[in-house]
Each structure stands twice: as C-alpha cells, then as structure tokens.
Amino acid sequence: MDPWLASALSLFMGLLPCGIVVARASLMERVVAYEMAGVVTSLGLLLVGEALQQPSFSDLAIALALLSFPASLVLVRFAERGL
Amino acid sequence: MSAREIIAVALLVPGVVVLLLSCLGVLTGRNAYARLHYIGPSTLLGSTLIAAAILVRESLRPGGIKAGLTALILVLTGPVISHATARAIHTLESRRREDR
C-alpha cells in the first residue's frame, strides 16, 4: 500500500478517539476534542491529496485550517459565557 | 524508492505517530486541561513533520507550498486556540466554584 494513503487512513482513524470524547465528555472537553479533530482532518486531507495527486484536497485542507480557527474561537467564547 | 521518497516517509511516519498519540491523549486525559495539552504537539510538531514530508516530496510545486501554508496556519493558530480554550475552562471552573 502507498505510504501516503496508509498515513492518511491512519490519521482519519485518529478521529475515532476525538468522536468518543465529543460524545461522552463535558462541554470544554468536547471543545478540545473538536479542535483536535479539526487539526487531524486538515492534515489528513493534505495526505489524501498527496496520495491521490489531487491538488483540490490541499485547497480543502487550507480552507479547513483557516476556518477552524475562528470557529474554535467563537465556540470557546460561547462556552465561556455558558451555552 | 528514491532517497527523496525515503526521507519523505521518514518525516511522515513520526508526524502521523505524534498526531495519533495526541488523539489518544485527548481520549485518556483526566480533565479538560490535561486533554488540552495534546493540541500542542499535534499543531506544532505533527503538522510541521507532515508538511516537511510533503515539501521534500513535492519541493516548491503547488502541493508543497500548500502543505507549508497549512502547517504555518496550524502553527500560528494552535497556541492562540489553546490559550483561549484554557481561559474558557478556567472561567467556567471558577464560576462553578462560586456557585457552590
């Protein structure tokens, strides 16, 4: 198997622990898991783009990395004020 | 496999391992602060290693530049998000202690 594709698939397996925390933990722990999932997904998309030689996945990765920053800040701000 | 591919994979594997261990850390952390710590290695070390692997493979082609840009965004925003989240955790915990 192509090491890039194998790396991408293993990275996406890392979303499973994040999903478990989002499903079961307290509010702020869910926020932390969501932030981690954003990082993992962004890098996973980079690797998928590299494995399949499709540059569009890299564009998705940049967009996700850019958008997850204000999304996380807004979520944290709402959580701080008490959702 | 050329030397370039070998170097790229040699950078890729530790990057993926760091990210997977960080995800496990988020799962097993005792509280929100402990889980928050694992954002650091993933954004700083994991993203840098993976971007370096792609840069070694692609050099300065668009794919490599995009990977570098993604890693740069994650490196710059990761600490800001961690700090904001830690502040929110502290505020919520202080509020809970006052309510008791």
mmCIF file of N, CA and C in Angstrom, chain A residues 4 17 20 32 54 57 62-65 67 71 82:
data_model
loop_
_atom_site.group_PDB
_atom_site.id
_atom_site.type_symbol
_atom_site.label_atom_id
_atom_site.label_comp_id
_atom_site.label_asym_id
_atom_site.label_seq_id
_atom_site.Cartn_x
_atom_site.Cartn_y
_atom_site.Cartn_z
ATOM 1 N N TRP A 4 1.577 7.055 1.726
ATOM 2 C CA TRP A 4 0.817 8.289 1.909
ATOM 3 C C TRP A 4 -0.653 7.985 2.178
ATOM 4 N N PRO A 17 -11.089 8.473 18.510
ATOM 5 C CA PRO A 17 -10.998 8.921 19.907
ATOM 6 C C PRO A 17 -11.598 10.313 20.122
ATOM 7 N N ILE A 20 -15.312 9.921 20.346
ATOM 8 C CA ILE A 20 -15.730 9.346 21.633
ATOM 9 C C ILE A 20 -15.774 10.436 22.696
ATOM 10 N N VAL A 32 -12.273 20.746 23.194
ATOM 11 C CA VAL A 32 -10.877 20.355 22.955
ATOM 12 C C VAL A 32 -10.814 19.253 21.897
ATOM 13 N N GLN A 54 -4.123 14.814 -6.118
ATOM 14 C CA GLN A 54 -5.232 15.718 -6.429
ATOM 15 C C GLN A 54 -5.026 17.010 -5.644
ATOM 16 N N PHE A 57 -7.606 18.619 -2.823
ATOM 17 C CA PHE A 57 -7.646 18.245 -1.408
ATOM 18 C C PHE A 57 -6.776 19.174 -0.571
ATOM 19 N N ILE A 62 -6.298 23.708 3.446
ATOM 20 C CA ILE A 62 -6.025 25.109 3.808
ATOM 21 C C ILE A 62 -7.302 25.779 4.280
ATOM 22 N N ALA A 63 -8.392 25.570 3.550
ATOM 23 C CA ALA A 63 -9.673 26.184 3.925
ATOM 24 C C ALA A 63 -10.105 25.726 5.314
ATOM 25 N N LEU A 64 -9.964 24.429 5.588
ATOM 26 C CA LEU A 64 -10.365 23.919 6.898
ATOM 27 C C LEU A 64 -9.488 24.486 8.001
ATOM 28 N N ALA A 65 -8.180 24.554 7.760
ATOM 29 C CA ALA A 65 -7.272 25.102 8.771
ATOM 30 C C ALA A 65 -7.604 26.566 9.055
ATOM 31 N N LEU A 67 -10.571 28.126 8.498
ATOM 32 C CA LEU A 67 -11.917 28.322 9.050
ATOM 33 C C LEU A 67 -12.071 27.745 10.448
ATOM 34 N N ALA A 71 -13.826 29.466 14.036
ATOM 35 C CA ALA A 71 -14.894 28.597 14.548
ATOM 36 C C ALA A 71 -14.593 28.174 15.980
ATOM 37 N N GLY A 82 -21.321 30.451 28.804
ATOM 38 C CA GLY A 82 -22.312 29.482 29.265
ATOM 39 C C GLY A 82 -23.351 29.220 28.205
#
